[in-house]
Structure formats: C-alpha cells, structure tokens
Amino acid sequence: MHDRSIAELIAAVRSGETTPRALTDHYLDRIERLQPSLNALITRTAEAAHAVADGLDEQSPGALAGLPILHKDIFCTKGVKTSCASRMLDNFVAPYDATVVERLAAAGTVMLGKTNMDEFAMGSSNENSFYGPVKNPWNLAHVPGGSSGGSAAAVAAGLAPAATGTDTGGSIRQPAALCGVTGIKPTYGRVSRYGMIAFASSLDQGGCFARSAADCAHVLSAMAGFDPRDSTSVERDVPDYAAALSGDVAGLRIGLPREYFADGLEADSRAVIDAAVKQYEALGAEVVDIDMPHTDLAVSTYYVIAPAEASSNLARFDGVRYGHRCDAPRDLEDLYTRSRGEGFGAEVQRRIMIGAYVLSAGYYDAYYIKAQKTRRLIAQDFQRAFEHVDLIAAPVTQAPAFKLGEKADDPVSMYLNDVYTLPASLAGVPGMSVPAGFAHGLPVGLQLLAPWFEEGRLLNAGHAYQQATDWHTARPAGFE
Amino acid sequence: MNWETVIGLEVHIQLATASKIFSSAPTAYGAAANEQANAVDIALPGVLPVINRDVIAMATRFGLAIEADITRASVFARKHYFYPDLPKGYQISQYDLPIVAGGHLDIETAEQGARRIGITRAHLEEDAGKSLHEAFDRETGIDLNRAGTPLIECVSEPEIRTAAEAAAYAKKLHALVTYLGICDGNMAEGSFRIDANVSVRPAGSTEFGTRTETKNVNSFRFLEKAIEFEVERQIDVLEAGGSITQETRLFDPDSGETRAMRSKEEAHDYRYFPDPDLLPVVIDEAFIDTQRGHLPELPDAKAARFANEYGLNTADATALTQSRVLADFFEATVAAAGHDKAALGKPAANWINSELAGVLNRDGLSIADAPITATQLGGLIARIQDDTISGKIAKQVFDALVAGEGESADAIIADKGLKQITDTGAIESLVDDAIANNPDQVAQYLDGKTKIVGFLVGQVMKASQGKANPKDVNQRLVAKLDAMK
C-alpha cells in the first residue's frame, strides 16, 4: 500500500478498494514500528486521525480525500502541540490552524502527526532539535538534512505518502536530496505563510515532500494559493499541477550554471548529476552552460538577512504570554534573559545574536543594506538566466548526507553546506529536488529551478525524469 | 541673559477605525481586559499583519489637509524593544518612508501673532497594550485591547516658541483631525496624546539647546503648564551653571511639575528595518483624488466663510469653528432663526458664545450634549428679531428652554404670556404714568440731562413686566418729554 502513488491511493479510496480509516491505520502502524529508529515525529495524532478518517469515505469531495499526511511542526495545528522543535514551545498548543493545514484538511487529508525539524527551522542536519536528531533512513548514523529532516525521513521511510515542509534557504530541497525523496519549494508568495512560524519572513516558503513529482503536484495544488491573511502571498490562480503533467521535455532548454559545478562538488555526486543531465538530453531537452556570476555572494548574503529577520521574528518569545517561562523570575530583565536563554537552543541563540548585530546602529548599512543589494544581484542572475533557458539544473548539495555529529561543532562549515540552495531562496524562484541516484550508498538529489511561478514546469520536468528512471521508487533497507 | 524657547510637538492621533491597523479585532474603548485582542494582537506564533485600508485612507486625508506630500510608496518598519505590553517584541511603525511628509498648520496667538508651523512628517504605527501595575499585588497585569490600535504620529518642526503657541498648535491639530472625522479627539481616553520636546537657548543663538521630552500631557491647559514649568526649570538649571540632561519627563497634573522618567542614555537601539511581512503601501493618484473628494470644509476655510457669510468678526468666527459640532450648531441655529444670514449671524454667535457657553461650562457639558437644540435657539432668536420679545425676556425663555419647560420658544412665550405688548394704548398709559410718577427725573430731563430718560424707560419696562418694547418706549417718552419743553 505505501508503495503506491498518491493518485493510486486516492483512486483506491474512491473505488472503495480501501477506506480512509484503513489507509490511516496502515501508516499509523508503520509509524508505530519505524518511528523509534528514526525520531522523525515529535507528535503523533492517532486519535484525531481516526476521527477525521472515520468522517471520510469514497464520496468525500476533497481532491485528496483520505490521504494521510504529516505536517512539519512549524505549522500551527489547532489543539495540537506546535513546538517548532524548541523547548521554547514545548508547552505550546496552537489555538488555530495554519492556512496550509486548513487547506490540506479541506482537501480531505488526514493528519497523522507533526514532524521533527531543526529548532525554528535553523539548521541543515536536524541536529538542532530539542527532541533529538532525526536519523537518515538510508543510514541511521547519518543526518537526514534539515531543517525539514523529519518530513523527508518520514516520506523516505514510508511513514506517510506526503509531508509538508518549509524552505528558507534549502530546508525542503536539501533533506529531500539527502533522504532520496522528491521535495518542492514553490515561488515565494505561492503558499501562504499564515500559521507557519516565522524564521525569516522574506525567505520562508511552505512546500511539500512526496515520493514523486506527480505526488508533489497533487499536494501542492491543494496547499497553494492566495491568502488574504498573508500580505506577501500572491493573488494568482493555481493551476491543477497534476492534470498538467505531460512528461514531455522535448525542446526544453536546461541551463547548467558553471558556478554550481565548481571545486566544492564531490566527484561521485557530480557523476550522479551528470548522468541525470544526460537523461534529460536523451529525453529531448537541450542543455547549455550558463553563468550566474553572483552565486558566491549567496552564503554571506543569506547569513545576514535570515538572522536579521529571525532576531526580530523570535522577539515575541519572551515568556510573557505563552511558551517557556523561567522559574521564579526576579524581575523583568531576569524573566527575559532566563526564559529566552533556557528556551532557545545554541544555534537559535547564535542566529539571534548575529541578527541583532547586523541590524544595530552603525552596522545596519554595512551589513543589512549591503545584503539587500547583493540579494538583488543574485535575483538578477536568475532573471538573466531565464531569458535564455527554461529551467536550471544543478546539484542540491556538495556531497551526500554526512554523519551525525560530524559538523555539529562547526557552524560555518554547516552554513557553507547550503551554497547551492541559498541563491534560489534569495531570488524567490521555485526549486525542487528529485532523487537522481546514489553516492557512497546514500541518495543524491538533482536540483531543478524554474522562473517565478513556473512550478508546473518544474513538476513536469521532474515527472518526465521519473517516468524514465526509478531512483524515486527505491526504499531504504529495513523500511520496505 | 535672554532665553529663547524652542518647542516641537509630537502628537499621537488615534484613528477612528472600526478595527485595528493590522488585525480584524475591534478598537472600541472600554471592553474588559484582553477581550479585544485576537491572535494577531497577542502575537501568537505564525500570525501575520494585514494593513487596514481605512487607515491608509485616513492618513491620506490627514496629509492632504495639512498640505503635505503623500508618499507614493511608504514602508512599514519594525521598531524593536522588549516590554510586556509589546507582544511581538517590536512595534510596527514607519521610519525612512512615512506616509505623510512635510505640511504645516497656521496658528495665531496674542503675543506672537499669526505664524505658520511646519510639520516634519506624520507616520502610521500601531499602539502598544497597557501594563496595569495597580490592580495586582506585586504583579503586573497586561491588557492588550489597545495593542494594534492605529495611530498617526505627527511631528512638528521645532518652530513653536511659546507655551501659548504650543497650545494653539495642539488645538488647531485637534480641530483638524476631528473635522476630518479620523479621530474622536477624546483626550481623556488617550485618543489625542501630546509629547512636548522643549529646549531653551540664548536669544539669537542658532544652535539648539539640549531638549527634554515631556509625556502624559492630556489637556491643552496642562500642555501650557507643563511647557511653562519645563522652560523655567531649564533656564534655572542653565543660569545656575548646570546643564540639561536629554531625557523623557513625565508631567504631573497635580503638582503642575515635570519629573525625569528615563534618560535617553539608556535609550534602546531600536534596530529598525523594513517589515518583511508587509509590502510597501502604494498609493496612486486616483486614490488620492478620491480621498480629496472626501475632505470636509476645514476649520480655516470655515472660519473665513463664517466671517464673510455671517458678518462675524475673526474672534467669533475662530471660536465657532474650533469644533465641527459647534460650527454645525451655529449654522443650524442661524438657519432656524431665518433667512438673513448676515443679520442673524452676530446674535446667534453671541447667544452661543456667551449664554450657551456659560450653561455648558456650568454643567460640564460639551456642545454635542447641549441641553438646547439649534432649532430651539434659532426659534428664540427669530422672536427677538421680530420684536415678539425683548432681549431681557429672551433670557427668561432661554433658561426655560434649557430647563426643558417647553418644546420651543414660541410655546414658552405663549404659556408664560411673555409676548411683548404691542397695544399702543396700554404702552401710552404706562408712559404717561411714568412721567406723572417721577417729577424729579422729568425735571432733570427738561433741564438738559437727557440721559435720565433711561431711568424712565426702566420704570415703564418694570411696570410692563418686561413685555414692552424698550425701543418703542424710549421713542414715546422722548416725544412726550420733548413736547413738554
């Protein structure tokens, strides 16, 4: 059952071959058995899932009626703990649903639980979780990537057919690549941020994980679209992505940015990417080299803007109205310092400090304003590239998943790891990772980037590739 | 040494919108604590602000009324500081690109004459909540009902020179925003809050002295007192060889003094940056034209028209246009009194500015709660104009109307039989009686002391119980007395 596509699962419910309740129980059972080795979930919502599933049948109107789903614990879920993997919100039960959660529920999905993540989405390894790291199902000694590592690992291990995630600097594409699943980060503004706990508001974008591009198309169609509660969401029609998949990429111009294939890219991973590109050529796509000259500015630009916004967004966690409050504060100052000092983990504190620094008087122009300028240059690279090509193909990471603890003491090396995913985030263009093979026994993802609001093109390119290859159907040993 | 005072005012104008600036929670005053704070107002994780369109419309109308530039793409910025009544840890305000830039107000005071005070900028921001220190034992309560209430902060140039000018500027601004209907103007409830930046410098100096900012000034009278106190205090410090500390001071209405609240040295680095949750507010010409079309007649224009149309002097015209309700009351009174605006304006102004103002003052009422309607007052004035009653009787009728003793002046006049005596025979006989009964005064008149006729008029009026027409009585007396010469 868990090897079926989303289209097949929905059809099985519609035909009465299975029921939403049976599907739900199937996945809840896998979670029960497999979660302990992965730590992919923070919260299980079996009881609520049963109640929802029991209210659905083959007649239910939603496009995804009966489809089990997991939500990253960054999305507010009414009546369910929403922790952002932080001690700060360990006691926080959201009183409302995020727009994404609301829309997917309206489409008939059944929430099975909330997935683990890097605290407040800050991290690339999922080691920054108050609830402990998530393990990569392909090798439990390795990281699943982050920050949406729990969602990626859960889909890879077949704990759910789909999971939501968020991508600020690569937090969907990187764990999708490292766990061998398909993950899409839509255009900034495509998916509502309302109810998605903010890390860096100008970069955060909700998206999803599933086994294939076609599966992602079904989920994204249900979650995307304008939301009047999010001023940065864009008022633009959402196509039926799944219906539009043709699997045809003949004549498509694909650009390979030289800067993404430079020294840092590990040889075996490069071989996987090269083979994937050849596959596209075999499918009739035209591949050309392109230049994106400001790519090397992305890491420094991102690590000014994202912490700046984070330092501001996380100011609300002060121990006054909700969340962690220190014991017996002596005075207001003590309440703030101890509540925040105890509630936030080291990486979150580090980024708040960096953010407060770059926004402070005397440094604002040199850092924040400068970073806004380099951000525009990076966006221009994409603008110019897409005047010549329809899609960009590139690696997601320089190497496959590293070992747990390997980079934990070296934040800068961890930051540099995001070099291939940050530019698209800064530009706001949609990006996707599709499984493209293995290196050292671990999955390697191919990154596809499209012009603003061309998610359909991205999904179709991924679909075409997955029609011709079967990397996306591979299951890690022990999770068959 | 001669000192010059330099004053700049920052006024927080609470906008009279139905809902908050970035959330759909209502703004009504006086609800139970935290009853009007929704998920956005209490800054739950994941919530986002959405700008209230009415706020932009009101700020645009304000900008047009002070002849300012309306910024075509203004930007909201986050101002960071930690305080329990500031739920997000930052206030959404405007910094580099406020919605209103420039502008001015024209004021007039006895001492300084007419002056134009520049306005630097007016920006939009959200209000914070309230910390309640008194209600709890050794704890502080937080009420977030006010959090997210829309405010315009209007900052004047440091061009005000006296406490009286500061009050005139504040009154003018108050009249303007209430005319525009963008603020209820209720100072006691904090709808119009004034902070005064005050410094002094040696007369003739072009450099500014160190300034202090005085907060919590919630009436025009207190504003004058606070500034007067602060100016004296600063001069005393400087003349004693001391220096002024840049600080925030609090005005204590009981003592009439200001005292230091916090020093700017401990001031925060607010770490302003553009709010990434909100797009720039783009305003086009069509929107501005629409808002211009919504502008009412403003106080200056109304005062000029009153002077012209109703033949009022500047003082009366200015006094009557202080508030839109008062101006409307005046116009309704004249309309009820008759058609001849030029003739009826002055008596209507007099009745409103003296008799009615006296009653309102005595009972602590505002014009909106006046115990007499414009129609009733106009009806009364009509009866004076057509000589149905004398001015003296009119006062009696006015008091009866205020006391609610009748529906209209006509009803009261009829009920109480106050109609002026028009029966010539009756008046003639009263005049004859007065001449007969006061031989001494008559002799004086005949002796050339013609002013004594007033006494005789008084005698006739008294005998008629005020119902004779004094002008008519005067004429008849003079005619008869002159005939006796």
Coordinates of N, CA, C and O in Angstrom, one line a residue, chain B residues 270-418:
Chain B
Y270 N 16.8 50.7 18.5 CA 15.6 50.1 18.1 C 15.7 49.2 16.9 O 14.8 48.4 16.6
R271 N 16.9 49.2 16.3 CA 17.2 48.2 15.2 C 16.0 48.2 14.1 O 15.5 47.1 13.8
Y272 N 15.7 49.4 13.7 CA 14.6 49.5 12.6 C 15.1 48.7 11.4 O 16.2 48.8 11.0
F273 N 14.1 48.0 10.8 CA 14.3 47.5 9.4 C 12.9 47.3 8.8 O 12.0 47.2 9.5
P274 N 12.9 47.4 7.5 CA 11.5 47.3 6.8 C 10.9 45.9 7.2 O 11.5 44.9 7.2
D275 N 9.6 46.0 7.5 CA 8.9 44.8 7.9 C 8.7 43.9 6.7 O 7.9 44.2 5.8
P276 N 9.3 42.7 6.7 CA 9.2 41.8 5.6 C 7.8 41.2 5.5 O 7.5 40.5 4.4
D277 N 6.9 41.3 6.5 CA 5.6 40.8 6.4 C 4.6 41.7 5.6 O 3.5 41.3 5.4
L278 N 5.1 42.9 5.4 CA 4.2 43.9 4.8 C 4.8 44.5 3.5 O 6.0 44.8 3.5
L279 N 4.0 44.6 2.5 CA 4.6 45.2 1.3 C 4.5 46.7 1.4 O 3.7 47.3 2.2
P280 N 5.3 47.5 0.6 CA 5.1 48.9 0.6 C 3.7 49.3 0.3 O 3.0 48.6 -0.5
V281 N 3.2 50.4 0.9 CA 1.9 50.8 0.7 C 1.9 51.8 -0.5 O 2.4 52.9 -0.5
V282 N 1.4 51.3 -1.6 CA 1.5 52.1 -2.9 C 0.2 52.8 -3.0 O -0.9 52.2 -3.0
I283 N 0.3 54.1 -3.2 CA -0.9 55.0 -3.3 C -0.9 55.7 -4.7 O 0.1 56.3 -5.0
D284 N -1.9 55.5 -5.4 CA -1.9 56.2 -6.7 C -2.8 57.5 -6.7 O -3.5 57.8 -5.8
E285 N -2.7 58.2 -7.9 CA -3.4 59.5 -8.0 C -4.9 59.3 -7.8 O -5.6 60.1 -7.2
A286 N -5.5 58.2 -8.3 CA -6.9 58.0 -8.2 C -7.3 57.9 -6.8 O -8.4 58.5 -6.4
F287 N -6.5 57.2 -6.0 CA -6.9 57.0 -4.6 C -6.8 58.4 -3.9 O -7.7 58.8 -3.1
I288 N -5.7 59.2 -4.2 CA -5.6 60.5 -3.6 C -6.8 61.4 -3.9 O -7.3 62.1 -3.1
D289 N -7.2 61.3 -5.2 CA -8.3 62.2 -5.7 C -9.6 61.8 -4.9 O -10.3 62.6 -4.5
T290 N -9.8 60.5 -4.7 CA -10.9 60.0 -4.0 C -10.9 60.6 -2.6 O -11.9 61.1 -2.1
Q291 N -9.8 60.5 -1.9 CA -9.7 61.0 -0.6 C -9.9 62.5 -0.5 O -10.5 63.0 0.4
R292 N -9.3 63.2 -1.5 CA -9.5 64.6 -1.6 C -11.0 65.0 -1.7 O -11.5 65.9 -1.0
G293 N -11.7 64.2 -2.4 CA -13.2 64.3 -2.5 C -13.9 64.1 -1.2 O -15.0 64.6 -1.0
H294 N -13.3 63.4 -0.3 CA -13.9 63.1 1.0 C -13.5 64.2 2.0 O -14.0 64.1 3.2
L295 N -12.7 65.1 1.7 CA -12.3 66.1 2.7 C -13.5 67.1 3.0 O -14.1 67.6 2.0
P296 N -13.8 67.3 4.2 CA -14.8 68.2 4.6 C -14.3 69.7 4.5 O -13.1 69.8 4.3
E297 N -15.1 70.7 4.7 CA -14.6 72.0 4.8 C -13.8 72.1 6.1 O -14.3 71.7 7.1
L298 N -12.6 72.6 6.0 CA -11.7 72.5 7.1 C -11.8 73.8 7.9 O -12.3 74.8 7.5
P299 N -11.3 73.8 9.2 CA -11.5 75.0 10.1 C -11.2 76.4 9.5 O -12.0 77.3 9.6
D300 N -10.0 76.5 8.9 CA -9.6 77.8 8.4 C -10.6 78.3 7.3 O -11.1 79.5 7.3
A301 N -11.0 77.4 6.4 CA -11.9 77.8 5.3 C -13.3 78.1 5.9 O -13.9 79.0 5.5
K302 N -13.7 77.3 6.9 CA -15.0 77.5 7.5 C -15.0 78.9 8.2 O -16.0 79.6 8.1
A303 N -13.9 79.2 9.0 CA -13.9 80.5 9.7 C -14.0 81.6 8.7 O -14.7 82.6 8.9
A304 N -13.2 81.5 7.6 CA -13.3 82.6 6.6 C -14.7 82.7 6.0 O -15.2 83.9 5.8
R305 N -15.3 81.6 5.8 CA -16.7 81.7 5.2 C -17.7 82.3 6.3 O -18.5 83.1 5.9
F306 N -17.5 81.9 7.5 CA -18.4 82.4 8.6 C -18.2 84.0 8.6 O -19.2 84.7 8.8
A307 N -17.0 84.4 8.6 CA -16.7 85.9 8.6 C -17.5 86.6 7.5 O -18.1 87.6 7.6
N308 N -17.3 86.0 6.3 CA -17.9 86.5 5.1 C -19.4 86.4 5.0 O -20.1 87.4 4.8
E309 N -19.9 85.3 5.3 CA -21.3 85.0 5.1 C -22.2 85.5 6.2 O -23.3 86.0 6.0
Y310 N -21.7 85.4 7.4 CA -22.5 85.7 8.6 C -22.1 87.1 9.2 O -22.5 87.4 10.3
G311 N -21.1 87.7 8.6 CA -20.6 89.0 9.1 C -20.0 88.9 10.5 O -20.2 89.8 11.3
L312 N -19.3 87.8 10.8 CA -18.7 87.7 12.1 C -17.3 88.3 12.1 O -16.6 88.3 11.1
N313 N -16.9 88.7 13.3 CA -15.5 89.1 13.4 C -14.6 87.9 13.6 O -15.1 86.8 13.8
T314 N -13.3 88.1 13.4 CA -12.4 87.0 13.4 C -12.5 86.1 14.7 O -12.4 84.9 14.6
A315 N -12.6 86.8 15.8 CA -12.6 86.1 17.1 C -13.8 85.2 17.2 O -13.7 84.0 17.5
D316 N -15.0 85.7 16.8 CA -16.2 84.9 16.8 C -16.1 83.7 15.8 O -16.4 82.6 16.1
A317 N -15.6 84.0 14.6 CA -15.5 83.0 13.6 C -14.6 81.9 14.0 O -14.8 80.7 13.8
T318 N -13.4 82.3 14.6 CA -12.5 81.3 15.1 C -13.0 80.4 16.2 O -12.9 79.2 16.2
A319 N -13.7 81.1 17.1 CA -14.2 80.4 18.3 C -15.3 79.4 17.8 O -15.3 78.3 18.3
L320 N -16.1 79.8 16.9 CA -17.2 78.9 16.4 C -16.8 77.8 15.6 O -17.5 76.8 15.4
T321 N -15.5 77.9 15.0 CA -15.1 76.8 14.2 C -14.0 75.9 14.9 O -13.4 75.0 14.2
Q322 N -13.9 76.1 16.2 CA -13.0 75.2 17.0 C -13.3 73.8 16.8 O -12.5 72.9 16.8
S323 N -14.6 73.5 16.8 CA -15.0 72.1 16.6 C -16.1 72.0 15.5 O -16.9 73.0 15.3
R324 N -16.2 70.9 14.8 CA -17.1 70.8 13.8 C -18.5 70.8 14.3 O -19.5 71.3 13.7
V325 N -18.7 70.2 15.5 CA -20.1 70.1 16.1 C -20.6 71.5 16.4 O -21.7 71.8 16.2
L326 N -19.6 72.3 17.0 CA -20.0 73.7 17.3 C -20.4 74.5 16.1 O -21.4 75.2 16.1
A327 N -19.5 74.3 15.1 CA -19.8 75.1 13.8 C -21.1 74.7 13.2 O -21.9 75.5 12.7
D328 N -21.4 73.4 13.2 CA -22.7 72.9 12.7 C -23.8 73.4 13.5 O -24.9 73.8 13.0
F329 N -23.6 73.5 14.8 CA -24.7 74.0 15.7 C -25.0 75.5 15.4 O -26.2 75.9 15.3
F330 N -23.9 76.2 15.2 CA -24.1 77.6 14.8 C -24.9 77.8 13.5 O -25.9 78.5 13.5
E331 N -24.5 77.0 12.5 CA -25.2 77.2 11.2 C -26.6 76.7 11.3 O -27.5 77.3 10.7
A332 N -26.9 75.7 12.1 CA -28.2 75.2 12.2 C -29.1 76.2 13.0 O -30.3 76.4 12.7
T333 N -28.5 76.9 13.9 CA -29.2 77.9 14.7 C -29.6 79.1 13.8 O -30.8 79.5 13.8
V334 N -28.7 79.5 13.0 CA -29.0 80.6 12.1 C -30.1 80.2 11.1 O -31.1 81.0 10.9
A335 N -29.9 79.0 10.6 CA -30.9 78.5 9.6 C -32.3 78.5 10.2 O -33.3 78.8 9.6
A336 N -32.4 78.1 11.5 CA -33.7 78.0 12.2 C -34.2 79.4 12.5 O -35.4 79.6 12.8
A337 N -33.3 80.4 12.6 CA -33.7 81.8 13.0 C -34.3 82.5 11.8 O -35.1 83.5 12.0
G338 N -33.9 82.2 10.6 CA -34.4 82.9 9.5 C -33.5 82.9 8.3 O -32.6 82.1 8.2
H339 N -33.8 83.8 7.3 CA -33.1 83.7 6.0 C -31.9 84.6 6.0 O -30.9 84.4 5.2
D340 N -31.9 85.7 6.7 CA -30.9 86.7 6.5 C -29.7 86.4 7.4 O -29.5 86.8 8.5
K341 N -28.8 85.6 6.7 CA -27.6 85.2 7.5 C -26.7 86.3 8.0 O -26.2 86.3 9.1
A342 N -26.6 87.4 7.2 CA -25.7 88.5 7.6 C -26.3 89.2 8.9 O -25.5 89.6 9.8
A343 N -27.6 89.2 9.0 CA -28.2 89.9 10.2 C -28.3 88.9 11.4 O -28.2 89.4 12.5
L344 N -28.5 87.6 11.1 CA -28.7 86.7 12.2 C -27.4 86.1 12.8 O -27.4 85.6 13.9
G345 N -26.3 86.2 12.0 CA -25.0 85.6 12.4 C -24.5 86.1 13.7 O -24.2 85.4 14.7
K346 N -24.5 87.4 13.9 CA -24.0 88.1 15.1 C -24.8 87.7 16.3 O -24.2 87.2 17.3
P347 N -26.2 87.9 16.3 CA -26.9 87.4 17.5 C -26.7 86.0 17.8 O -26.6 85.6 19.0
A348 N -26.7 85.1 16.8 CA -26.5 83.7 17.0 C -25.2 83.4 17.7 O -25.1 82.7 18.6
A349 N -24.1 84.1 17.1 CA -22.8 83.9 17.7 C -22.8 84.3 19.2 O -22.2 83.6 20.0
N350 N -23.4 85.4 19.4 CA -23.4 85.9 20.8 C -24.1 85.0 21.8 O -23.7 84.7 22.9
W351 N -25.3 84.5 21.3 CA -26.0 83.5 22.2 C -25.2 82.3 22.5 O -25.2 81.8 23.6
I352 N -24.5 81.8 21.4 CA -23.8 80.5 21.6 C -22.5 80.8 22.4 O -22.2 80.0 23.3
N353 N -21.8 81.8 22.1 CA -20.5 82.1 22.8 C -20.7 82.6 24.2 O -19.8 82.4 25.0
S354 N -21.8 83.2 24.5 CA -22.0 83.7 25.9 C -23.0 82.8 26.7 O -22.6 82.0 27.5
E355 N -24.3 82.9 26.4 CA -25.3 82.3 27.2 C -25.1 80.7 27.2 O -25.0 80.1 28.2
L356 N -25.0 80.2 25.9 CA -24.9 78.7 25.8 C -23.6 78.2 26.4 O -23.6 77.2 27.2
A357 N -22.5 78.9 26.1 CA -21.2 78.5 26.6 C -21.2 78.5 28.1 O -20.6 77.6 28.7
G358 N -21.9 79.5 28.7 CA -22.0 79.6 30.1 C -22.7 78.4 30.7 O -22.2 77.8 31.7
V359 N -23.8 78.0 30.1 CA -24.5 76.8 30.6 C -23.7 75.5 30.5 O -23.6 74.7 31.4
L360 N -23.0 75.4 29.3 CA -22.2 74.2 29.1 C -21.1 74.1 30.1 O -20.8 73.1 30.7
N361 N -20.4 75.3 30.3 CA -19.3 75.4 31.2 C -19.8 75.0 32.7 O -19.2 74.3 33.4
R362 N -21.0 75.6 33.0 CA -21.5 75.4 34.4 C -21.8 73.9 34.6 O -21.5 73.3 35.7
D363 N -22.4 73.2 33.6 CA -22.8 71.8 33.8 C -21.7 70.8 33.3 O -22.0 69.6 33.3
G364 N -20.6 71.4 32.8 CA -19.5 70.5 32.4 C -19.9 69.7 31.2 O -19.6 68.5 31.1
L365 N -20.7 70.3 30.3 CA -21.1 69.5 29.1 C -20.4 70.0 27.8 O -19.8 71.1 27.8
S366 N -20.4 69.1 26.8 CA -19.8 69.6 25.5 C -21.0 70.0 24.7 O -22.1 69.7 25.0
I367 N -20.6 70.7 23.6 CA -21.7 71.2 22.7 C -22.6 70.0 22.2 O -23.8 70.2 21.9
A368 N -22.0 68.9 22.0 CA -22.7 67.7 21.5 C -23.9 67.3 22.5 O -24.9 66.8 22.0
D369 N -23.7 67.7 23.7 CA -24.7 67.3 24.8 C -25.5 68.5 25.2 O -26.1 68.5 26.3
A370 N -25.5 69.6 24.4 CA -26.2 70.8 24.8 C -27.6 70.6 25.1 O -28.3 69.8 24.5
P371 N -28.1 71.2 26.2 CA -29.5 71.0 26.7 C -30.5 71.7 25.8 O -31.7 71.6 26.1
I372 N -30.0 72.4 24.9 CA -31.0 73.2 24.0 C -30.6 72.9 22.5 O -29.4 72.8 22.3
T373 N -31.5 72.7 21.7 CA -31.2 72.3 20.3 C -31.0 73.6 19.5 O -31.4 74.7 19.9
A374 N -30.3 73.5 18.3 CA -30.1 74.6 17.5 C -31.4 75.2 17.0 O -31.6 76.4 16.8
T375 N -32.4 74.3 16.7 CA -33.7 74.7 16.3 C -34.4 75.5 17.3 O -35.0 76.6 17.0
Q376 N -34.3 75.1 18.6 CA -34.9 75.9 19.7 C -34.2 77.2 19.8 O -34.9 78.3 20.0
L377 N -32.9 77.3 19.8 CA -32.2 78.5 19.9 C -32.5 79.5 18.8 O -32.7 80.7 18.9
G378 N -32.5 78.9 17.6 CA -32.8 79.7 16.4 C -34.2 80.2 16.5 O -34.5 81.4 16.1
G379 N -35.2 79.4 17.0 CA -36.6 79.9 17.1 C -36.6 81.1 18.1 O -37.4 82.0 17.9
L380 N -35.8 81.0 19.1 CA -35.8 82.1 20.1 C -35.2 83.4 19.5 O -35.8 84.4 19.7
I381 N -34.2 83.2 18.7 CA -33.6 84.4 18.1 C -34.5 85.0 17.1 O -34.7 86.3 17.0
A382 N -35.3 84.2 16.4 CA -36.3 84.7 15.5 C -37.3 85.6 16.2 O -37.7 86.7 15.7
R383 N -37.7 85.2 17.4 CA -38.7 86.0 18.2 C -38.1 87.3 18.7 O -38.8 88.3 18.9
I384 N -36.8 87.4 18.9 CA -36.2 88.6 19.3 C -36.1 89.5 18.1 O -36.4 90.7 18.1
Q385 N -35.7 89.0 17.0 CA -35.6 89.7 15.7 C -36.9 90.4 15.3 O -36.9 91.5 14.8
D386 N -38.0 89.6 15.5 CA -39.2 90.2 15.0 C -40.0 90.9 16.1 O -41.2 91.2 16.1
D387 N -39.2 91.3 17.2 CA -39.7 92.1 18.3 C -40.9 91.4 19.1 O -41.6 92.1 19.8
T388 N -41.1 90.1 19.0 CA -42.1 89.5 19.8 C -41.7 89.5 21.2 O -42.5 89.7 22.1
I389 N -40.4 89.4 21.5 CA -39.9 89.5 22.9 C -38.7 90.4 22.9 O -38.0 90.6 21.9
S390 N -38.4 90.9 24.1 CA -37.2 91.7 24.3 C -36.0 90.8 24.6 O -36.2 89.7 25.0
G391 N -34.9 91.4 24.6 CA -33.7 90.6 24.9 C -33.8 90.1 26.4 O -33.3 89.0 26.7
K392 N -34.3 90.9 27.2 CA -34.4 90.5 28.6 C -35.4 89.3 28.8 O -35.0 88.4 29.5
I393 N -36.5 89.4 28.2 CA -37.4 88.3 28.2 C -36.8 87.1 27.6 O -37.0 85.9 28.0
A394 N -36.0 87.3 26.5 CA -35.4 86.2 25.8 C -34.5 85.4 26.7 O -34.5 84.2 26.6
K395 N -33.8 86.0 27.6 CA -33.0 85.3 28.6 C -33.9 84.4 29.4 O -33.5 83.2 29.7
Q396 N -35.1 84.9 29.8 CA -36.0 84.0 30.6 C -36.5 82.8 29.7 O -36.5 81.7 30.3
V397 N -36.7 83.1 28.4 CA -37.2 82.0 27.6 C -36.1 81.0 27.4 O -36.3 79.8 27.4
F398 N -34.8 81.5 27.2 CA -33.7 80.6 27.1 C -33.5 79.7 28.3 O -33.4 78.5 28.1
D399 N -33.6 80.3 29.5 CA -33.5 79.5 30.7 C -34.6 78.4 30.8 O -34.3 77.3 31.2
A400 N -35.8 78.8 30.3 CA -36.9 77.8 30.3 C -36.6 76.7 29.4 O -36.9 75.5 29.7
L401 N -36.1 77.0 28.2 CA -35.8 76.0 27.2 C -34.7 75.1 27.8 O -34.8 73.8 27.6
V402 N -33.7 75.6 28.4 CA -32.6 74.8 29.0 C -33.2 73.9 30.0 O -32.8 72.8 30.2
A403 N -34.1 74.5 30.8 CA -34.7 73.7 31.9 C -35.7 72.7 31.4 O -36.3 71.9 32.1
G404 N -36.0 72.7 30.1 CA -36.9 71.7 29.5 C -38.3 72.0 29.8 O -39.2 71.2 29.8
E405 N -38.6 73.4 29.9 CA -40.0 73.7 30.3 C -40.9 73.9 29.1 O -42.1 74.2 29.2
G406 N -40.4 73.7 27.9 CA -41.3 73.8 26.7 C -40.5 73.3 25.5 O -39.3 73.3 25.5
E407 N -41.3 73.0 24.5 CA -40.8 72.5 23.3 C -40.0 73.5 22.4 O -39.0 73.2 21.8
S408 N -40.6 74.7 22.5 CA -40.0 75.8 21.6 C -40.1 77.1 22.3 O -40.9 77.3 23.3
A409 N -39.4 78.1 21.8 CA -39.5 79.5 22.3 C -41.0 79.9 22.2 O -41.5 80.5 23.2
D410 N -41.6 79.7 21.1 CA -43.0 80.1 20.9 C -43.9 79.5 21.9 O -44.8 80.2 22.5
A411 N -43.7 78.2 22.2 CA -44.6 77.6 23.2 C -44.4 78.2 24.6 O -45.4 78.4 25.3
I412 N -43.2 78.5 24.9 CA -42.9 79.1 26.2 C -43.4 80.5 26.3 O -44.0 80.9 27.3
I413 N -43.2 81.3 25.2 CA -43.8 82.6 25.2 C -45.3 82.6 25.4 O -45.8 83.4 26.2
A414 N -45.9 81.7 24.7 CA -47.4 81.6 24.8 C -47.8 81.2 26.2 O -48.7 81.8 26.8
D415 N -47.2 80.1 26.7 CA -47.5 79.6 28.0 C -47.4 80.6 29.1 O -48.2 80.7 30.0
K416 N -46.3 81.3 29.1 CA -46.0 82.2 30.1 C -46.5 83.7 29.9 O -46.2 84.6 30.7
G417 N -47.1 83.9 28.7 CA -47.6 85.2 28.4 C -46.5 86.2 28.3 O -46.6 87.3 28.9
L418 N -45.4 85.9 27.7 CA -44.3 86.8 27.6 C -44.2 87.7 26.4 O -43.3 88.4 26.2

